[in-house]
Amino acid sequence: MGFQHGLSGLSAAATNLDVIGNNIANGNTAGFKQSQAQFTDVFANAQGGSGSTQVGIGSKVATIQQQFSQGNISPTSNPLDIAINGQGFFRMSDSGAISYSRNGQFHVDANGYLVDAKDANLTGYEADLNGDIVASEPANLKLSTTDLAPQVTSKYEMGFNLDSRKTVPAVLPTFSALDPKTYNSTTSGTVIDSLGNSHIFSVFFQKTAANTWSAFATIDGKATAAGVPVGVTLDAGASKILTFDGNGKLTAPLVPINMSVDLALINPTLGATSPLNFTLDLTTATQFGSDFGVNSLAQDGYTSGRMAGFSIAGDGLIQGSYSNGQTRTLGQIILANFINPQGLNPVGEGHWVETSSSGQPLVGPPTTGTLGALQSSAIEDANVDLTSELVKMITAQRMYQANAKSIETQDSIMQTLVNL
């Protein structure tokens, strides 16, 4: 027996205790991946010697390997806490230096960028002005706080039923937007100009004969003293004729009506682009023997809006919600995976960097390929089983004591030889 065996065993046991202690110390570290000390025996072989009589000279730590198994996912109240459910790593950039992490505890810095605790930027794909993802070179993700620009109304769809039982107004052919006796039914909605100003768009229906109606329109109730609409034309006319067949089905017009509004006549102080042109689609209108009713109103314009919140989907898409009720894609978080994650080199603070052993990063959106899904308002806990680690610690302690005992025994033998 030599001292070498016990010394090597003490060193290996001490390293094992260090690994176990590090695992336990990081039991509450989000995204932490536990490590495992792996050992091998040591032989001193002479050239041409026989291995059948060889006695080893101890053990050593072959490698300390991280275990990239999934940790538990715990919900939080922070929408910028993001957990990865499955394989993959967040791709981080620290002044251009790329690293990878499983810790999804992010926040927004003073410039609106998504960063982690060490101020490394979360990277992903940016979105263009229309909210479409530009899946080219990954960039630092930023939550834009710029107001969402308004969208002018380009089409207005209206579905309704005109009551066939209504009689022709006695004042025909007079029409006045100010006199309910000159029309049978009316409804209103909203249209948006180029500056995001809302305008009340009102449509009036006047029965002129059986199965025949005239449609008039006003913007913001603007009309002359006689009730004649101001600044509004329907297919370049003051009104539009609607006709129905005996089954209540619309026979004309069967295509949308071209509307034009002279905003300078409506309100010259607004400064919006004039005229406001849009199409009015009445093609779903019916004429049945039932009360007038509007079934649907839809238009594609909206006012300007400010960021009111955001959400992150499982595929990494970041959706911004605005005060005008609109949503817009702000970007997409990407993930990276490796053929050999154990080949990554840990650099601290929950980050790894690629090496020749790990292979090149396989980058893409979450849920594609081998990449996992994201879960917002949640974090991935450390994959450390404290009960298992404590049992391992007891075993490592026993191994340390046993190797110390072997050194003590060798010392006793040496003392006996000295005393001869």
Short mmCIF file of C-alpha atoms in Angstrom, two decimals:
data_model
loop_
_atom_site.label_atom_id
_atom_site.label_comp_id
_atom_site.label_asym_id
_atom_site.label_seq_id
_atom_site.Cartn_x
_atom_site.Cartn_y
_atom_site.Cartn_z
CA MET A 1 0.00 0.00 0.00
CA GLY A 2 1.32 3.45 -0.88
CA PHE A 3 0.35 6.95 0.14
CA GLN A 4 -0.48 7.71 -3.51
CA HIS A 5 -3.73 5.75 -3.38
CA GLY A 6 -5.07 7.56 -0.37
CA LEU A 7 -3.90 10.97 -1.59
CA SER A 8 -5.55 10.51 -4.97
CA GLY A 9 -8.72 9.29 -3.28
CA LEU A 10 -8.74 12.31 -0.96
CA SER A 11 -8.30 14.65 -3.92
CA ALA A 12 -11.09 12.96 -5.89
CA ALA A 13 -13.43 12.92 -2.89
CA ALA A 14 -12.70 16.58 -2.17
CA THR A 15 -13.48 17.52 -5.78
CA ASN A 16 -16.71 15.51 -5.59
CA LEU A 17 -17.69 17.37 -2.43
CA ASP A 18 -16.96 20.66 -4.20
CA VAL A 19 -19.23 19.69 -7.10
CA ILE A 20 -22.02 18.58 -4.76
CA GLY A 21 -21.63 21.73 -2.67
CA ASN A 22 -21.85 23.88 -5.80
CA ASN A 23 -25.03 22.07 -6.85
CA ILE A 24 -26.61 22.66 -3.44
CA ALA A 25 -25.49 26.30 -3.36
CA ASN A 26 -27.27 26.92 -6.68
CA GLY A 27 -30.47 25.11 -5.77
CA ASN A 28 -32.38 28.41 -6.10
CA THR A 29 -30.55 29.71 -9.19
CA ALA A 30 -32.96 29.95 -12.13
CA GLY A 31 -31.84 27.92 -15.12
CA PHE A 32 -28.90 26.34 -13.24
CA LYS A 33 -27.78 22.93 -14.48
CA GLN A 34 -26.24 20.60 -11.93
CA SER A 35 -22.83 19.01 -12.47
CA GLN A 36 -21.54 15.52 -11.86
CA ALA A 37 -17.96 14.53 -11.10
CA GLN A 38 -16.91 11.49 -13.12
CA PHE A 39 -13.88 9.47 -11.99
CA THR A 40 -11.40 7.08 -13.55
CA ASP A 41 -8.66 4.83 -12.19
CA VAL A 42 -4.93 5.44 -12.65
CA PHE A 43 -2.33 2.84 -13.70
CA ALA A 44 1.40 3.17 -14.19
CA ASN A 45 2.19 0.67 -16.93
CA ALA A 46 5.75 -0.27 -17.86
CA GLN A 47 6.46 -0.87 -21.54
CA GLY A 48 5.98 -4.54 -22.29
CA GLY A 49 4.76 -5.21 -18.75
CA SER A 50 1.95 -7.60 -17.95
CA GLY A 51 -1.31 -6.08 -16.79
CA SER A 52 -2.37 -9.17 -14.85
CA THR A 53 -0.22 -8.20 -11.87
CA GLN A 54 -0.63 -4.46 -12.12
CA VAL A 55 -1.98 -2.61 -9.11
CA GLY A 56 -3.47 0.79 -9.72
CA ILE A 57 -2.06 3.88 -8.11
CA GLY A 58 -5.35 5.54 -7.28
CA SER A 59 -8.08 7.54 -8.94
CA LYS A 60 -8.60 10.92 -10.53
CA VAL A 61 -11.41 13.14 -11.74
CA ALA A 62 -11.90 12.40 -15.44
CA THR A 63 -14.35 15.22 -16.06
CA ILE A 64 -16.98 17.38 -14.43
CA GLN A 65 -20.01 17.08 -16.66
CA GLN A 66 -23.11 19.29 -16.50
CA GLN A 67 -26.50 17.66 -16.72
CA PHE A 68 -28.83 19.56 -19.08
CA SER A 69 -32.04 17.88 -17.98
CA GLN A 70 -35.24 19.92 -17.74
CA GLY A 71 -35.84 21.83 -14.51
CA ASN A 72 -39.26 22.42 -13.01
CA ILE A 73 -41.15 25.45 -14.34
CA SER A 74 -42.52 27.83 -11.71
CA PRO A 75 -45.03 30.62 -12.50
CA THR A 76 -44.23 34.24 -11.65
CA SER A 77 -46.02 37.59 -11.96
CA ASN A 78 -43.43 39.11 -14.30
CA PRO A 79 -44.25 38.78 -18.02
CA LEU A 80 -40.53 39.15 -18.79
CA ASP A 81 -39.72 35.95 -16.90
CA ILE A 82 -39.46 33.36 -19.66
CA ALA A 83 -38.93 29.63 -19.23
CA ILE A 84 -37.78 27.19 -21.89
CA ASN A 85 -39.79 23.98 -21.89
CA GLY A 86 -37.59 21.57 -23.82
CA GLN A 87 -34.22 21.87 -25.48
CA GLY A 88 -32.38 25.03 -26.39
CA PHE A 89 -30.71 28.11 -24.93
CA PHE A 90 -31.39 31.82 -25.05
CA ARG A 91 -28.91 33.51 -27.36
CA MET A 92 -27.32 36.44 -25.53
CA SER A 93 -25.06 39.23 -26.78
CA ASP A 94 -22.72 41.19 -24.50
CA SER A 95 -21.26 43.96 -26.66
CA GLY A 96 -21.14 41.49 -29.53
CA ALA A 97 -19.76 38.55 -27.51
CA ILE A 98 -22.27 35.71 -27.92
CA SER A 99 -23.13 33.41 -25.05
CA TYR A 100 -26.01 31.08 -24.20
CA SER A 101 -28.23 30.83 -21.14
CA ARG A 102 -31.21 28.98 -19.65
CA ASN A 103 -31.94 31.75 -17.16
CA GLY A 104 -34.96 33.62 -18.52
CA GLN A 105 -35.17 36.38 -15.92
CA PHE A 106 -35.16 39.45 -18.16
CA HIS A 107 -35.93 43.12 -17.75
CA VAL A 108 -36.02 46.23 -19.95
CA ASP A 109 -33.05 48.60 -19.73
CA ALA A 110 -33.15 52.38 -20.08
CA ASN A 111 -33.04 52.11 -23.88
CA GLY A 112 -35.87 49.58 -24.14
CA TYR A 113 -33.68 46.50 -24.80
CA LEU A 114 -34.40 43.13 -23.19
CA VAL A 115 -31.43 42.25 -20.96
CA ASP A 116 -30.57 39.81 -18.18
CA ALA A 117 -29.02 40.47 -14.76
CA LYS A 118 -25.53 40.99 -16.27
CA ASP A 119 -26.99 43.40 -18.88
CA ALA A 120 -26.40 40.98 -21.75
CA ASN A 121 -28.91 41.53 -24.57
CA LEU A 122 -31.47 38.91 -25.50
CA THR A 123 -31.32 38.37 -29.26
CA GLY A 124 -33.95 37.43 -31.80
CA TYR A 125 -35.54 38.46 -35.08
CA GLU A 126 -36.79 42.01 -35.54
CA ALA A 127 -40.16 43.02 -36.99
CA ASP A 128 -40.68 45.56 -39.76
CA LEU A 129 -43.10 48.49 -39.63
CA ASN A 130 -45.97 46.21 -40.65
CA GLY A 131 -45.25 43.78 -37.83
CA ASP A 132 -43.80 41.10 -40.11
CA ILE A 133 -40.83 39.14 -38.77
CA VAL A 134 -37.57 39.65 -40.67
CA ALA A 135 -35.88 36.29 -40.11
CA SER A 136 -32.38 37.21 -41.18
CA GLU A 137 -29.49 38.10 -38.88
CA PRO A 138 -30.35 37.91 -35.14
CA ALA A 139 -30.35 41.31 -33.44
CA ASN A 140 -30.74 42.67 -29.93
CA LEU A 141 -34.47 42.70 -29.14
CA LYS A 142 -36.03 46.01 -28.20
CA LEU A 143 -39.53 46.85 -27.00
CA SER A 144 -40.43 49.95 -28.95
CA THR A 145 -42.32 52.60 -26.98
CA THR A 146 -43.12 54.64 -30.11
CA ASP A 147 -46.81 55.41 -30.64
CA LEU A 148 -48.51 53.18 -33.17
CA ALA A 149 -49.29 55.32 -36.22
CA PRO A 150 -52.95 55.63 -37.20
CA GLN A 151 -54.36 53.79 -40.18
CA VAL A 152 -56.79 55.63 -42.43
CA THR A 153 -60.07 53.88 -43.24
CA SER A 154 -59.97 52.29 -46.68
CA LYS A 155 -63.04 50.09 -46.50
CA TYR A 156 -66.25 50.09 -44.53
CA GLU A 157 -68.56 47.07 -44.45
CA MET A 158 -72.15 47.30 -43.33
CA GLY A 159 -74.66 44.48 -43.02
CA PHE A 160 -78.31 45.34 -42.30
CA ASN A 161 -81.94 44.61 -43.05
CA LEU A 162 -84.36 47.21 -44.40
CA ASP A 163 -88.00 46.77 -43.38
CA SER A 164 -90.00 46.06 -46.53
CA ARG A 165 -93.19 47.06 -44.70
CA LYS A 166 -92.13 50.68 -44.47
CA THR A 167 -94.04 53.19 -46.58
CA VAL A 168 -92.62 55.87 -48.83
CA PRO A 169 -92.20 59.19 -46.93
CA ALA A 170 -94.85 61.72 -47.90
CA VAL A 171 -92.20 64.40 -48.47
CA LEU A 172 -90.54 62.45 -51.29
CA PRO A 173 -88.28 63.36 -53.07
CA THR A 174 -87.08 65.75 -50.35
CA PHE A 175 -84.33 64.49 -48.03
CA SER A 176 -83.03 66.27 -44.96
CA ALA A 177 -80.55 64.75 -42.52
CA LEU A 178 -82.14 67.03 -39.92
CA ASP A 179 -85.71 65.81 -40.49
CA PRO A 180 -86.57 62.19 -39.55
CA LYS A 181 -89.77 62.45 -41.60
CA THR A 182 -87.71 62.42 -44.80
CA TYR A 183 -86.09 59.02 -44.25
CA ASN A 184 -87.11 55.64 -42.83
CA SER A 185 -83.97 54.35 -41.09
CA THR A 186 -80.46 55.43 -40.17
CA THR A 187 -77.33 54.03 -38.57
CA SER A 188 -73.87 55.40 -37.70
CA GLY A 189 -70.30 54.24 -37.34
CA THR A 190 -66.78 55.64 -37.23
CA VAL A 191 -64.18 56.30 -39.92
CA ILE A 192 -60.57 57.40 -39.38
CA ASP A 193 -58.64 60.05 -41.30
CA SER A 194 -54.87 60.15 -42.00
CA LEU A 195 -54.09 61.81 -38.64
CA GLY A 196 -56.11 59.31 -36.64
CA ASN A 197 -59.07 61.60 -36.05
CA SER A 198 -62.40 59.82 -35.64
CA HIS A 199 -65.39 60.95 -37.68
CA ILE A 200 -69.01 59.91 -37.27
CA PHE A 201 -70.20 58.34 -40.51
CA SER A 202 -74.00 58.25 -40.75
CA VAL A 203 -76.04 56.51 -43.45
CA PHE A 204 -79.73 57.31 -44.07
CA PHE A 205 -82.16 55.07 -45.98
CA GLN A 206 -85.20 56.53 -47.71
CA LYS A 207 -87.75 54.27 -49.37
CA THR A 208 -88.67 55.60 -52.79
CA ALA A 209 -90.76 52.72 -54.21
CA ALA A 210 -91.40 49.01 -53.66
CA ASN A 211 -88.02 47.25 -53.34
CA THR A 212 -86.20 50.54 -54.00
CA TRP A 213 -84.33 52.72 -51.53
CA SER A 214 -82.07 55.76 -51.66
CA ALA A 215 -79.00 55.92 -49.42
CA PHE A 216 -77.55 59.24 -48.19
CA ALA A 217 -74.56 59.88 -45.93
CA THR A 218 -73.11 62.56 -43.69
CA ILE A 219 -69.80 62.96 -41.88
CA ASP A 220 -69.90 64.39 -38.34
CA GLY A 221 -73.51 65.43 -39.03
CA LYS A 222 -72.31 68.18 -41.36
CA ALA A 223 -75.29 69.43 -43.39
CA THR A 224 -76.75 72.65 -44.70
CA ALA A 225 -79.62 74.44 -43.03
CA ALA A 226 -81.89 72.47 -45.36
CA GLY A 227 -80.34 69.21 -44.19
CA VAL A 228 -78.34 68.53 -47.37
CA PRO A 229 -75.16 66.53 -46.58
CA VAL A 230 -71.92 68.52 -46.97
CA GLY A 231 -68.67 67.20 -48.42
CA VAL A 232 -69.81 63.59 -49.00
CA THR A 233 -70.32 61.83 -52.32
CA LEU A 234 -71.42 58.26 -53.06
CA ASP A 235 -70.03 57.08 -56.42
CA ALA A 236 -69.67 60.79 -57.33
CA GLY A 237 -73.32 61.42 -56.50
CA ALA A 238 -75.33 62.81 -53.61
CA SER A 239 -77.10 59.48 -53.04
CA LYS A 240 -77.10 55.85 -54.10
CA ILE A 241 -80.05 53.71 -55.23
CA LEU A 242 -80.45 50.28 -53.62
CA THR A 243 -82.77 47.75 -55.27
CA PHE A 244 -84.00 44.34 -54.06
CA ASP A 245 -85.83 41.44 -55.69
CA GLY A 246 -89.07 39.86 -54.48
CA ASN A 247 -87.12 37.58 -52.13
CA GLY A 248 -85.45 40.45 -50.31
CA LYS A 249 -82.07 39.92 -51.95
CA LEU A 250 -79.99 42.93 -53.01
CA THR A 251 -79.82 43.32 -56.78
CA ALA A 252 -77.90 46.62 -56.95
CA PRO A 253 -75.29 47.73 -56.17
CA LEU A 254 -73.44 44.41 -56.15
CA VAL A 255 -70.02 46.02 -55.70
CA PRO A 256 -68.77 48.40 -53.00
CA ILE A 257 -69.62 52.08 -53.34
CA ASN A 258 -66.75 54.56 -53.72
CA MET A 259 -67.04 57.14 -50.97
CA SER A 260 -65.25 60.48 -51.01
CA VAL A 261 -65.23 62.95 -48.12
CA ASP A 262 -63.94 66.51 -48.46
CA LEU A 263 -62.49 66.96 -44.97
CA ALA A 264 -61.68 70.59 -45.72
CA LEU A 265 -65.43 71.24 -45.81
CA ILE A 266 -66.07 69.16 -42.70
CA ASN A 267 -63.38 70.75 -40.48
CA PRO A 268 -60.63 72.80 -42.17
CA THR A 269 -58.55 73.02 -38.95
CA LEU A 270 -57.77 69.28 -38.70
CA GLY A 271 -55.07 69.22 -41.38
CA ALA A 272 -55.68 65.59 -42.40
CA THR A 273 -55.23 64.44 -45.98
CA SER A 274 -58.29 65.33 -48.04
CA PRO A 275 -60.31 63.88 -49.60
CA LEU A 276 -60.82 60.82 -47.41
CA ASN A 277 -61.57 58.02 -49.85
CA PHE A 278 -62.90 54.60 -48.87
CA THR A 279 -65.29 51.96 -50.14
CA LEU A 280 -68.69 51.32 -48.60
CA ASP A 281 -69.70 47.67 -48.93
CA LEU A 282 -73.48 47.13 -48.68
CA THR A 283 -73.56 43.87 -50.62
CA THR A 284 -74.87 41.83 -47.67
CA ALA A 285 -77.95 44.05 -47.22
CA THR A 286 -81.39 42.43 -47.22
CA GLN A 287 -85.01 43.65 -47.35
CA PHE A 288 -87.34 41.45 -45.36
CA GLY A 289 -90.61 42.10 -43.59
CA SER A 290 -88.96 42.66 -40.23
CA ASP A 291 -87.67 45.65 -38.30
CA PHE A 292 -84.64 47.56 -39.48
CA GLY A 293 -81.52 46.20 -37.85
CA VAL A 294 -77.78 46.37 -38.31
CA ASN A 295 -76.10 42.97 -38.32
CA SER A 296 -72.47 44.04 -38.75
CA LEU A 297 -70.28 47.14 -38.94
CA ALA A 298 -66.58 46.87 -39.73
CA GLN A 299 -63.90 49.25 -40.95
CA ASP A 300 -60.14 48.82 -41.20
CA GLY A 301 -58.95 52.18 -39.82
CA TYR A 302 -57.72 52.92 -36.33
CA THR A 303 -56.45 55.85 -34.31
CA SER A 304 -52.91 56.20 -32.99
CA GLY A 305 -52.12 54.15 -29.90
CA ARG A 306 -49.58 53.90 -27.11
CA MET A 307 -48.05 50.74 -25.75
CA ALA A 308 -50.31 49.33 -23.05
CA GLY A 309 -48.68 45.94 -22.56
CA PHE A 310 -47.20 42.96 -24.33
CA SER A 311 -47.25 39.18 -24.33
CA ILE A 312 -44.82 36.47 -25.38
CA ALA A 313 -46.14 33.39 -27.17
CA GLY A 314 -44.75 29.87 -27.08
CA ASP A 315 -43.11 30.38 -30.47
CA GLY A 316 -41.24 33.45 -29.20
CA LEU A 317 -43.39 36.09 -30.89
CA ILE A 318 -43.60 39.29 -28.82
CA GLN A 319 -46.99 40.95 -29.30
CA GLY A 320 -47.47 44.56 -28.25
CA SER A 321 -50.94 45.71 -27.14
CA TYR A 322 -51.86 49.35 -27.74
CA SER A 323 -54.36 51.73 -26.22
CA ASN A 324 -56.35 51.81 -29.46
CA GLY A 325 -57.12 48.10 -29.21
CA GLN A 326 -54.59 47.09 -31.86
CA THR A 327 -51.78 44.54 -31.52
CA ARG A 328 -48.47 44.55 -33.34
CA THR A 329 -45.64 42.02 -33.49
CA LEU A 330 -42.52 43.61 -32.01
CA GLY A 331 -40.06 40.79 -32.61
CA GLN A 332 -39.38 37.11 -32.05
CA ILE A 333 -37.12 35.47 -29.48
CA ILE A 334 -34.86 32.79 -30.93
CA LEU A 335 -33.21 29.79 -29.31
CA ALA A 336 -30.01 27.89 -30.03
CA ASN A 337 -29.23 24.22 -29.54
CA PHE A 338 -26.06 22.17 -29.84
CA ILE A 339 -25.28 18.64 -30.94
CA ASN A 340 -23.22 18.22 -27.76
CA PRO A 341 -24.39 20.64 -25.04
CA GLN A 342 -21.93 19.02 -22.59
CA GLY A 343 -19.19 20.50 -24.74
CA LEU A 344 -20.23 24.06 -23.84
CA ASN A 345 -17.86 25.98 -21.63
CA PRO A 346 -19.48 27.58 -18.55
CA VAL A 347 -18.34 31.17 -17.98
CA GLY A 348 -20.44 32.01 -14.92
CA GLU A 349 -23.64 33.97 -14.27
CA GLY A 350 -25.65 31.26 -15.97
CA HIS A 351 -23.90 31.62 -19.33
CA TRP A 352 -22.07 29.17 -21.58
CA VAL A 353 -20.00 29.74 -24.70
CA GLU A 354 -19.58 27.39 -27.60
CA THR A 355 -16.45 25.33 -28.11
CA SER A 356 -15.19 22.94 -30.77
CA SER A 357 -16.61 20.10 -28.66
CA SER A 358 -20.12 21.57 -28.55
CA GLY A 359 -20.36 22.11 -32.28
CA GLN A 360 -21.95 25.04 -34.08
CA PRO A 361 -25.17 26.53 -32.66
CA LEU A 362 -28.41 25.46 -34.34
CA VAL A 363 -30.40 28.71 -34.23
CA GLY A 364 -34.12 29.09 -34.92
CA PRO A 365 -37.52 30.11 -33.52
CA PRO A 366 -38.90 28.14 -30.56
CA THR A 367 -40.98 25.01 -31.34
CA THR A 368 -39.04 24.42 -34.58
CA GLY A 369 -36.65 21.51 -35.05
CA THR A 370 -35.41 20.23 -31.71
CA LEU A 371 -36.03 23.55 -29.96
CA GLY A 372 -38.48 23.75 -27.07
CA ALA A 373 -41.36 26.14 -26.43
CA LEU A 374 -41.32 29.31 -24.35
CA GLN A 375 -43.56 30.02 -21.38
CA SER A 376 -43.99 33.62 -20.31
CA SER A 377 -44.45 34.66 -16.66
CA ALA A 378 -42.50 31.60 -15.55
CA ILE A 379 -38.93 30.59 -14.80
CA GLU A 380 -37.11 27.30 -15.07
CA ASP A 381 -35.87 26.17 -11.67
CA ALA A 382 -32.46 24.60 -11.13
CA ASN A 383 -32.49 20.89 -11.95
CA VAL A 384 -30.94 20.11 -8.56
CA ASP A 385 -32.59 17.43 -6.42
CA LEU A 386 -31.57 18.48 -2.90
CA THR A 387 -32.44 15.11 -1.37
CA SER A 388 -30.26 13.29 -3.89
CA GLU A 389 -27.42 15.76 -3.43
CA LEU A 390 -27.46 15.36 0.35
CA VAL A 391 -27.26 11.58 -0.01
CA LYS A 392 -24.36 12.02 -2.45
CA MET A 393 -22.68 14.30 0.07
CA ILE A 394 -22.87 11.61 2.78
CA THR A 395 -21.36 9.06 0.37
CA ALA A 396 -18.58 11.46 -0.64
CA GLN A 397 -17.86 12.19 3.00
CA ARG A 398 -17.55 8.48 3.73
CA MET A 399 -15.18 8.08 0.78
CA TYR A 400 -13.08 10.97 2.08
CA GLN A 401 -12.92 9.37 5.52
CA ALA A 402 -12.04 5.96 4.05
CA ASN A 403 -9.16 7.40 2.01
CA ALA A 404 -7.90 9.27 5.05
CA LYS A 405 -8.03 5.98 6.91
CA SER A 406 -5.89 4.31 4.23
CA ILE A 407 -3.24 7.01 4.69
CA GLU A 408 -3.41 6.49 8.45
CA THR A 409 -2.95 2.76 7.96
CA GLN A 410 0.02 3.27 5.65
CA ASP A 411 1.55 5.58 8.21
CA SER A 412 1.13 2.92 10.90
CA ILE A 413 2.87 0.35 8.69
CA MET A 414 5.73 2.73 8.02
CA GLN A 415 6.08 3.37 11.74
CA THR A 416 6.30 -0.38 12.36
CA LEU A 417 9.08 -0.71 9.82
CA VAL A 418 10.99 2.16 11.40
CA ASN A 419 10.71 0.52 14.82
CA LEU A 420 12.28 -2.77 13.63
#
